[in-house]
Short mmCIF file of C-alpha atoms in Angstrom, two decimals:
data_model
loop_
_atom_site.label_atom_id
_atom_site.label_comp_id
_atom_site.label_asym_id
_atom_site.label_seq_id
_atom_site.Cartn_x
_atom_site.Cartn_y
_atom_site.Cartn_z
CA MET X 766 28.35 24.19 0.77
CA LEU X 767 25.47 24.14 -1.75
CA PRO X 768 24.33 27.04 -3.43
CA THR X 769 20.96 28.94 -2.45
CA PHE X 770 19.14 27.68 -5.60
CA ILE X 771 20.51 24.35 -5.00
CA SER X 772 19.26 24.05 -1.85
CA ASP X 773 15.62 26.00 -2.18
CA LYS X 774 15.57 23.07 -5.11
CA PHE X 775 16.31 20.04 -2.47
CA ARG X 776 13.31 21.78 0.20
CA PHE X 777 11.32 22.30 -3.08
CA TRP X 778 11.34 18.84 -3.77
CA SER X 779 11.11 17.69 -0.51
CA PHE X 780 8.11 18.93 0.61
CA VAL X 781 6.36 18.15 -2.91
CA SER X 782 7.19 14.30 -2.90
CA MET X 783 5.74 14.34 0.31
CA VAL X 784 2.67 15.98 -1.00
CA LEU X 785 2.37 14.13 -4.03
CA LEU X 786 3.06 10.92 -1.21
CA VAL X 787 -0.57 11.69 0.06
CA PHE X 788 -2.00 11.99 -3.28
CA VAL X 789 -0.58 8.60 -4.66
CA HIS X 790 -1.70 6.89 -0.85
CA GLY X 791 -5.53 7.87 -1.59
CA TYR X 792 -5.18 6.37 -5.30
CA ASN X 793 -9.18 4.81 -4.76
CA LEU X 794 -9.82 2.23 -8.02
CA GLU X 795 -10.03 -1.44 -7.28
CA GLU X 796 -7.50 -2.73 -6.97
CA ARG X 797 -6.06 -0.23 -4.06
CA TYR X 798 -3.23 -1.42 -3.55
CA LEU X 799 -0.71 0.09 -6.31
CA GLN X 800 2.71 -1.98 -7.99
CA PRO X 801 4.14 -1.15 -11.03
CA TRP X 802 2.40 -3.79 -13.31
CA SER X 803 -1.08 -3.24 -11.47
CA LEU X 804 -4.46 -3.93 -13.25
CA VAL X 805 -7.95 -1.95 -13.43
CA GLY X 806 -10.63 -3.15 -12.39
CA ASP X 807 -12.85 -0.58 -12.70
CA ALA X 808 -14.33 0.91 -16.34
CA LEU X 809 -11.99 2.96 -18.39
CA THR X 810 -13.53 6.43 -17.92
CA LEU X 811 -11.05 9.88 -17.94
CA SER X 812 -12.27 9.88 -14.03
CA SER X 813 -10.35 6.70 -13.80
CA PHE X 814 -7.99 6.92 -16.29
CA THR X 815 -6.36 10.59 -14.70
CA GLU X 816 -6.31 9.31 -11.25
CA TYR X 817 -4.02 5.81 -12.13
CA PHE X 818 -2.56 8.10 -14.94
CA LEU X 819 -1.75 10.87 -12.09
CA ALA X 820 -1.10 7.96 -8.96
CA ASN X 821 0.71 5.12 -11.04
CA GLY X 822 2.47 7.11 -13.59
CA ILE X 823 3.50 10.94 -12.81
CA LEU X 824 3.40 11.16 -9.10
CA ARG X 825 6.01 8.25 -9.44
CA PHE X 826 8.87 10.15 -9.37
CA ARG X 827 8.35 10.79 -5.86
CA ILE X 828 10.51 8.29 -3.84
CA PRO X 829 13.41 7.99 -6.31
CA MET X 830 13.83 11.79 -5.43
CA LEU X 831 13.75 11.23 -2.18
CA PHE X 832 16.12 8.84 -2.06
CA LEU X 833 18.36 10.98 -4.06
CA ILE X 834 18.41 14.12 -2.13
CA SER X 835 19.05 11.43 0.84
CA GLY X 836 22.12 10.50 -0.99
CA TYR X 837 23.54 13.61 -1.76
CA LEU X 838 23.08 15.20 1.19
CA TYR X 839 24.25 12.19 3.10
CA ALA X 840 27.35 12.37 0.98
CA LEU X 841 28.13 15.87 1.21
CA HIS X 842 28.96 15.67 4.88
CA ASP X 843 31.85 13.73 5.07
CA GLN X 844 34.26 15.52 7.02
CA THR X 845 32.20 14.13 10.12
CA PRO X 846 32.63 10.50 11.21
CA ASN X 847 29.98 8.04 9.75
CA ARG X 848 29.63 6.66 13.77
CA ILE X 849 28.71 9.86 14.82
CA ARG X 850 26.05 10.88 12.52
CA ILE X 851 24.72 7.25 12.51
CA LYS X 852 24.69 8.59 16.28
CA LYS X 853 22.49 10.99 15.24
CA ARG X 854 19.83 9.19 12.76
CA VAL X 855 19.44 7.25 15.72
CA ARG X 856 17.06 10.59 16.99
CA THR X 857 15.93 12.49 13.78
CA LEU X 858 15.17 8.43 12.15
CA LEU X 859 14.90 5.59 14.62
CA LEU X 860 13.18 7.42 17.20
CA PRO X 861 10.51 8.93 15.41
CA TYR X 862 9.90 5.86 13.84
CA LEU X 863 9.19 4.08 16.88
CA LEU X 864 7.11 7.06 18.21
CA TRP X 865 4.42 7.60 14.64
CA SER X 866 4.18 3.75 14.85
CA GLY X 867 3.36 3.91 18.59
CA LEU X 868 1.08 6.28 18.43
CA CYS X 869 -0.68 4.88 15.35
CA LEU X 870 -0.65 1.21 17.59
CA LEU X 871 -2.28 3.07 20.18
CA LEU X 872 -4.80 5.66 18.24
CA MET X 873 -6.53 2.28 16.46
CA PHE X 874 -7.13 0.88 19.41
CA TRP X 875 -8.87 3.54 21.09
CA LEU X 876 -10.81 3.99 18.35
CA GLU X 877 -11.61 0.40 17.69
CA THR X 878 -13.80 1.07 21.22
CA PHE X 879 -16.46 3.36 18.58
CA ALA X 880 -18.75 1.30 16.67
CA ILE X 881 -18.12 3.87 12.93
CA THR X 882 -14.61 3.74 13.62
CA ARG X 883 -13.94 0.19 14.22
CA GLY X 884 -15.71 -0.52 11.12
CA TRP X 885 -13.71 1.73 8.99
CA ILE X 886 -10.71 0.30 9.80
CA ALA X 887 -11.99 -3.67 9.25
CA ALA X 888 -13.33 -2.45 6.18
CA SER X 889 -10.22 -1.17 5.31
CA HIS X 890 -8.02 -4.17 6.50
CA ILE X 891 -5.38 -1.70 7.01
CA ALA X 892 -4.89 -3.43 10.40
CA GLN X 893 -5.30 -6.32 9.18
CA ILE X 894 -2.88 -9.33 10.37
CA ASP X 895 -4.42 -12.81 9.02
CA GLU X 896 -7.47 -13.94 7.54
CA THR X 897 -9.56 -14.02 10.86
CA ARG X 898 -8.19 -10.52 12.50
CA ALA X 899 -8.44 -7.69 11.16
CA LEU X 900 -8.22 -5.12 14.59
CA VAL X 901 -5.42 -4.09 16.54
CA HIS X 902 -7.92 -5.42 19.66
CA GLU X 903 -7.34 -8.91 18.12
CA TYR X 904 -2.92 -9.01 18.32
CA GLY X 905 -1.08 -10.42 20.66
CA VAL X 906 1.47 -8.84 22.27
CA GLY X 907 4.57 -10.56 20.42
CA GLU X 908 2.29 -9.31 17.25
CA THR X 909 1.30 -6.33 18.53
CA ILE X 910 5.47 -5.76 18.63
CA VAL X 911 5.88 -6.65 15.84
CA ARG X 912 3.13 -4.05 14.45
CA TRP X 913 5.03 -1.43 16.10
CA ILE X 914 9.29 -2.04 15.55
CA PHE X 915 8.77 -4.13 12.55
CA ALA X 916 5.24 -3.68 10.43
CA PRO X 917 4.02 -0.50 11.22
CA LEU X 918 0.70 0.31 10.83
CA PRO X 919 2.09 4.02 9.38
CA TYR X 920 3.76 1.82 6.43
CA GLN X 921 5.17 4.68 5.09
CA LEU X 922 7.84 5.24 7.77
CA TRP X 923 9.34 1.71 5.52
CA PHE X 924 11.29 4.81 4.01
CA ILE X 925 13.12 5.67 7.15
CA ARG X 926 14.26 2.11 8.19
CA VAL X 927 15.88 1.19 4.94
CA LEU X 928 17.24 4.98 4.50
CA PHE X 929 18.70 4.67 8.23
CA PHE X 930 19.95 1.01 7.20
CA TYR X 931 22.17 3.18 3.98
CA ASN X 932 23.31 5.37 6.25
CA LEU X 933 24.56 2.47 8.02
CA ALA X 934 26.29 0.97 5.03
CA TYR X 935 27.32 4.22 3.91
CA PRO X 936 31.25 3.99 3.91
CA LEU X 937 30.86 0.95 1.43
CA LEU X 938 27.59 2.81 -0.69
CA ARG X 939 30.38 5.57 -1.27
CA ASN X 940 33.77 3.11 -1.97
CA TRP X 941 31.47 0.69 -4.26
CA VAL X 942 30.04 3.95 -6.45
CA THR X 943 33.57 6.33 -6.36
CA GLY X 944 35.77 3.72 -7.94
CA ARG X 945 35.52 3.63 -11.64
CA THR X 946 35.69 -0.56 -11.67
CA SER X 947 33.63 -1.27 -8.42
CA ALA X 948 30.71 1.99 -9.40
CA ARG X 949 30.59 -0.19 -12.46
CA VAL X 950 29.25 -3.42 -11.34
CA PHE X 951 27.39 -1.97 -8.34
CA PHE X 952 25.17 -0.08 -10.52
CA SER X 953 24.76 -2.71 -12.72
CA ILE X 954 23.07 -4.71 -9.81
CA ALA X 955 21.25 -1.70 -8.76
CA VAL X 956 19.86 -1.19 -11.87
CA PHE X 957 18.95 -5.14 -12.17
CA LEU X 958 17.50 -5.35 -8.53
CA TRP X 959 15.53 -1.88 -9.21
CA LEU X 960 14.29 -2.80 -13.03
CA ALA X 961 13.14 -6.28 -10.94
CA THR X 962 11.40 -4.26 -8.51
CA ALA X 963 13.64 -6.38 -5.06
CA GLY X 964 12.29 -5.56 -2.09
CA LEU X 965 14.68 -6.54 1.15
CA TYR X 966 13.17 -5.50 4.32
CA PHE X 967 16.77 -3.47 5.36
CA ALA X 968 17.04 -2.69 1.44
CA GLU X 969 14.84 -2.54 -1.76
CA GLY X 970 16.60 -1.82 -5.25
CA GLU X 971 14.21 1.67 -5.62
CA GLY X 972 16.42 3.01 -2.95
CA LEU X 973 19.61 1.28 -3.12
CA LEU X 974 19.72 2.61 -6.75
CA PHE X 975 19.42 6.23 -6.16
CA PHE X 976 20.24 6.91 -2.39
CA SER X 977 23.77 5.29 -4.12
CA LEU X 978 23.17 7.23 -6.76
CA GLY X 979 22.75 10.86 -5.26
CA VAL X 980 26.02 9.94 -3.26
CA TRP X 981 27.15 9.17 -6.60
CA MET X 982 26.59 12.81 -7.94
CA GLN X 983 27.67 14.38 -4.99
CA LYS X 984 31.49 12.87 -5.17
CA SER X 985 31.90 13.00 -8.60
CA ALA X 986 30.70 16.87 -8.83
CA PHE X 987 27.79 15.68 -11.51
CA ASN X 988 26.31 19.55 -12.46
CA ILE X 989 22.97 19.11 -11.02
CA GLU X 990 22.55 22.45 -11.67
CA LYS X 991 22.05 23.51 -15.53
CA PRO X 992 21.57 19.80 -17.50
CA ALA X 993 24.18 18.25 -20.32
CA GLY X 994 22.95 17.75 -23.88
CA TRP X 995 21.49 15.02 -23.12
CA LEU X 996 19.26 15.77 -20.41
CA LYS X 997 17.18 18.42 -21.93
CA PRO X 998 14.12 18.78 -20.05
CA LEU X 999 11.57 19.18 -22.66
CA ARG X 1000 12.49 15.77 -24.60
CA TRP X 1001 12.13 13.96 -20.76
CA ALA X 1002 9.02 15.42 -19.39
CA MET X 1003 7.23 14.30 -23.66
CA VAL X 1004 8.42 10.97 -22.52
CA PHE X 1005 7.61 11.46 -19.03
CA VAL X 1006 3.97 11.81 -20.72
CA PHE X 1007 3.86 9.41 -23.29
CA ALA X 1008 5.13 6.21 -21.09
CA ALA X 1009 2.61 6.94 -17.94
CA ALA X 1010 0.27 7.87 -20.79
CA LEU X 1011 0.90 3.89 -22.73
CA LYS X 1012 1.07 2.11 -18.95
CA THR X 1013 -2.10 3.75 -17.80
CA TRP X 1014 -4.25 2.38 -21.35
CA LEU X 1015 -1.99 -1.23 -20.74
CA ALA X 1016 -3.59 -1.35 -16.68
CA PHE X 1017 -7.48 -0.92 -18.07
CA ARG X 1018 -7.04 -2.40 -21.83
CA GLY X 1019 -3.39 -4.81 -21.69
CA PHE X 1020 -4.28 -7.57 -20.90
CA VAL X 1021 -7.26 -8.74 -23.10
CA LEU X 1022 -5.08 -7.97 -26.05
CA ILE X 1023 -1.93 -9.59 -24.68
CA GLY X 1024 -1.96 -11.25 -22.03
CA ASN X 1025 0.33 -12.06 -18.69
CA GLY X 1026 2.55 -10.60 -21.41
CA VAL X 1027 1.48 -6.48 -20.17
CA PHE X 1028 3.20 -7.23 -16.82
CA PRO X 1029 6.72 -6.94 -17.37
CA LEU X 1030 6.22 -4.09 -20.23
CA MET X 1031 4.31 -2.06 -17.34
CA VAL X 1032 7.14 -2.04 -15.22
CA LEU X 1033 9.17 -1.42 -17.48
CA LEU X 1034 7.08 2.15 -18.48
CA HIS X 1035 7.12 2.69 -15.17
CA LYS X 1036 10.78 2.56 -14.83
CA LEU X 1037 11.15 4.78 -17.78
CA THR X 1038 8.13 6.85 -16.52
CA ILE X 1039 10.15 7.14 -12.92
CA ALA X 1040 13.27 8.15 -14.96
CA SER X 1041 12.34 10.89 -17.46
CA GLY X 1042 9.83 12.17 -14.52
CA LEU X 1043 13.09 12.93 -12.71
CA VAL X 1044 14.76 14.45 -15.12
CA ALA X 1045 12.32 16.11 -16.48
CA VAL X 1046 11.08 17.34 -13.37
CA TRP X 1047 14.86 18.49 -11.81
CA TYR X 1048 15.74 20.61 -14.86
CA GLY X 1049 13.00 21.27 -16.10
CA ALA X 1050 10.74 22.70 -12.94
CA ASP X 1051 13.47 26.03 -12.29
CA ALA X 1052 10.94 29.28 -13.03
CA LEU X 1053 8.21 27.18 -10.68
CA VAL X 1054 10.92 26.40 -7.77
CA ARG X 1055 11.85 30.70 -7.97
CA TRP X 1056 8.36 31.85 -7.90
CA CYS X 1057 8.00 29.74 -5.11
CA MET X 1058 10.20 29.84 -2.74
CA ASN X 1059 9.88 33.37 -2.94
CA ARG X 1060 6.54 33.14 -1.19
CA ARG X 1061 6.65 33.06 2.55
CA ALA X 1062 3.75 31.11 3.05
CA PHE X 1063 4.95 28.06 0.55
CA VAL X 1064 8.32 28.55 2.55
CA TRP X 1065 6.51 28.32 6.05
CA LEU X 1066 4.52 25.42 4.91
CA THR X 1067 7.90 23.74 3.92
CA SER X 1068 8.11 23.91 7.41
CA PHE X 1069 5.90 20.69 7.35
CA SER X 1070 7.00 18.26 5.24
CA PHE X 1071 8.35 15.87 7.99
CA ILE X 1072 4.65 15.76 9.98
CA ILE X 1073 2.70 15.52 6.58
CA TYR X 1074 4.44 12.28 5.83
CA ALA X 1075 3.73 11.08 9.58
CA VAL X 1076 0.22 11.82 9.81
CA HIS X 1077 -0.93 10.83 6.30
CA ALA X 1078 -1.23 7.35 6.19
CA PRO X 1079 -2.35 4.91 7.28
CA TRP X 1080 -5.49 8.07 7.71
CA VAL X 1081 -6.25 8.30 4.06
CA ALA X 1082 -6.28 4.83 3.07
CA ILE X 1083 -9.13 4.55 6.08
CA LEU X 1084 -11.11 7.19 5.09
CA ILE X 1085 -11.59 6.34 1.32
CA ASP X 1086 -14.55 4.76 1.78
CA PRO X 1087 -16.14 6.67 4.60
CA THR X 1088 -15.58 9.52 1.77
CA PHE X 1089 -17.63 7.73 -0.99
CA ASP X 1090 -20.33 7.57 1.42
CA LEU X 1091 -20.54 11.28 2.78
CA LEU X 1092 -20.05 11.79 -0.77
CA GLY X 1093 -23.19 9.30 -1.80
CA ARG X 1094 -21.65 7.84 -4.34
CA GLY X 1095 -22.44 9.57 -6.81
CA PRO X 1096 -21.17 11.21 -9.30
CA GLY X 1097 -17.31 11.92 -10.42
CA TYR X 1098 -16.87 10.59 -6.26
CA GLN X 1099 -13.96 8.24 -7.06
CA MET X 1100 -12.17 11.33 -8.14
CA LEU X 1101 -13.57 14.52 -6.19
CA THR X 1102 -12.13 12.24 -3.09
CA PHE X 1103 -9.38 11.51 -4.56
CA ILE X 1104 -8.56 15.14 -4.90
CA PHE X 1105 -10.30 16.71 -1.36
CA LEU X 1106 -9.93 13.22 0.65
CA PRO X 1107 -5.60 14.33 0.13
CA LEU X 1108 -6.04 18.08 0.71
CA SER X 1109 -8.04 17.68 3.50
CA ILE X 1110 -5.57 14.95 5.19
CA ILE X 1111 -2.87 17.73 4.67
CA ALA X 1112 -4.15 20.77 6.02
CA PHE X 1113 -5.05 18.51 9.14
CA ALA X 1114 -1.10 18.17 9.02
CA VAL X 1115 -0.07 21.73 9.04
CA MET X 1116 -2.20 22.75 11.43
CA PHE X 1117 -1.84 19.90 13.71
CA GLY X 1118 2.10 20.71 13.04
CA ALA X 1119 1.52 24.66 13.94
CA VAL X 1120 -0.51 24.15 17.09
CA LEU X 1121 2.09 21.62 18.29
CA ARG X 1122 4.71 23.46 16.56
CA ARG X 1123 3.22 26.78 19.21
CA LEU X 1124 2.35 24.63 22.44
CA TRP X 1125 4.72 22.34 22.91
CA PRO X 1126 8.12 22.96 20.88
CA ALA X 1127 9.89 20.16 22.83
CA ALA X 1128 7.49 17.00 21.60
CA TYR X 1129 7.51 18.75 17.79
CA ARG X 1130 11.09 18.40 17.82
CA ILE X 1131 11.23 15.07 19.11
CA LEU X 1132 8.87 13.54 16.93
CA THR X 1133 10.03 15.82 13.57
CA GLY X 1134 13.89 14.16 14.46
CA GLY X 1135 14.15 18.34 14.36
CA ARG X 1136 13.31 19.09 10.97
CA GLY X 1137 10.69 22.39 10.31
CA ILE X 1138 11.77 23.84 13.43
#
């Protein structure tokens, strides 16, 4: 059994990570598809600096945090054979994955029958399958199946796909990370893959490292309640902010100064931001966690973490340009969109989840894999 406060921290950071995910996906500078080494096509202003600093810096710890929590919690239940747990994961991971992917395809298909929303979808390139086809209506049968099963329009579902694979491979991962020699070899490889931003369909560097690290923490009785001397959060928070700020400045000015050398430097700063951010927020925000988890309204909100995750994309990306137009592309329109579009989508997701849970609990249970009931 987890101590109550650690359980609260897991729930708090799972919810916060889902919320932050919406803001990262709401990034609206050019180019919008973020990589660790992404440069910025917009002019350097306080607004553009702040948006990149948050979306591709400070907020980037969220996915590693989710993998860490997932690995730790999965390792906590070894009393149940993995084959039995995998059967449950089919219901709690794979079924929601297929349902949300299919529902998004159907909704996108329907929205494409209206001129305005069809234009939004085409302009966003979210549904684009090649250089000439940017709409779901233009897919063939095989391409529709591929989109549904292997390349969902709700692009955030990749997390569920690789998490299921790590659960499937858990017995191997557990053996590798708990052996003295094998752990050194495994984590050396995992860290290399993480630094290289390696990505395979069923596994990628970030998830592999942090899910396995969560497993190791649980099996090694690593102290996740109080930091060791080298994990004091204040010094890590300083590194966290400095690394994110320097990387952000390089995204605007680095290529002019050092050319292609900026890209590996930005990758290293990106990884340093993630690692330092995890330490800083996990050990340094206990007072905030206690305050929030003592509020009934906040605890109620945390039950909708999965709905926020499932609902927000690709709509947050599709609605960026329409929101620009709504604001008249006037002063500060990008920052206003970066703030208020994600907040609006989060509010919609919570309201949708609350209504569905109240009126049709069976459907809510299936769509969320039993989460938030």
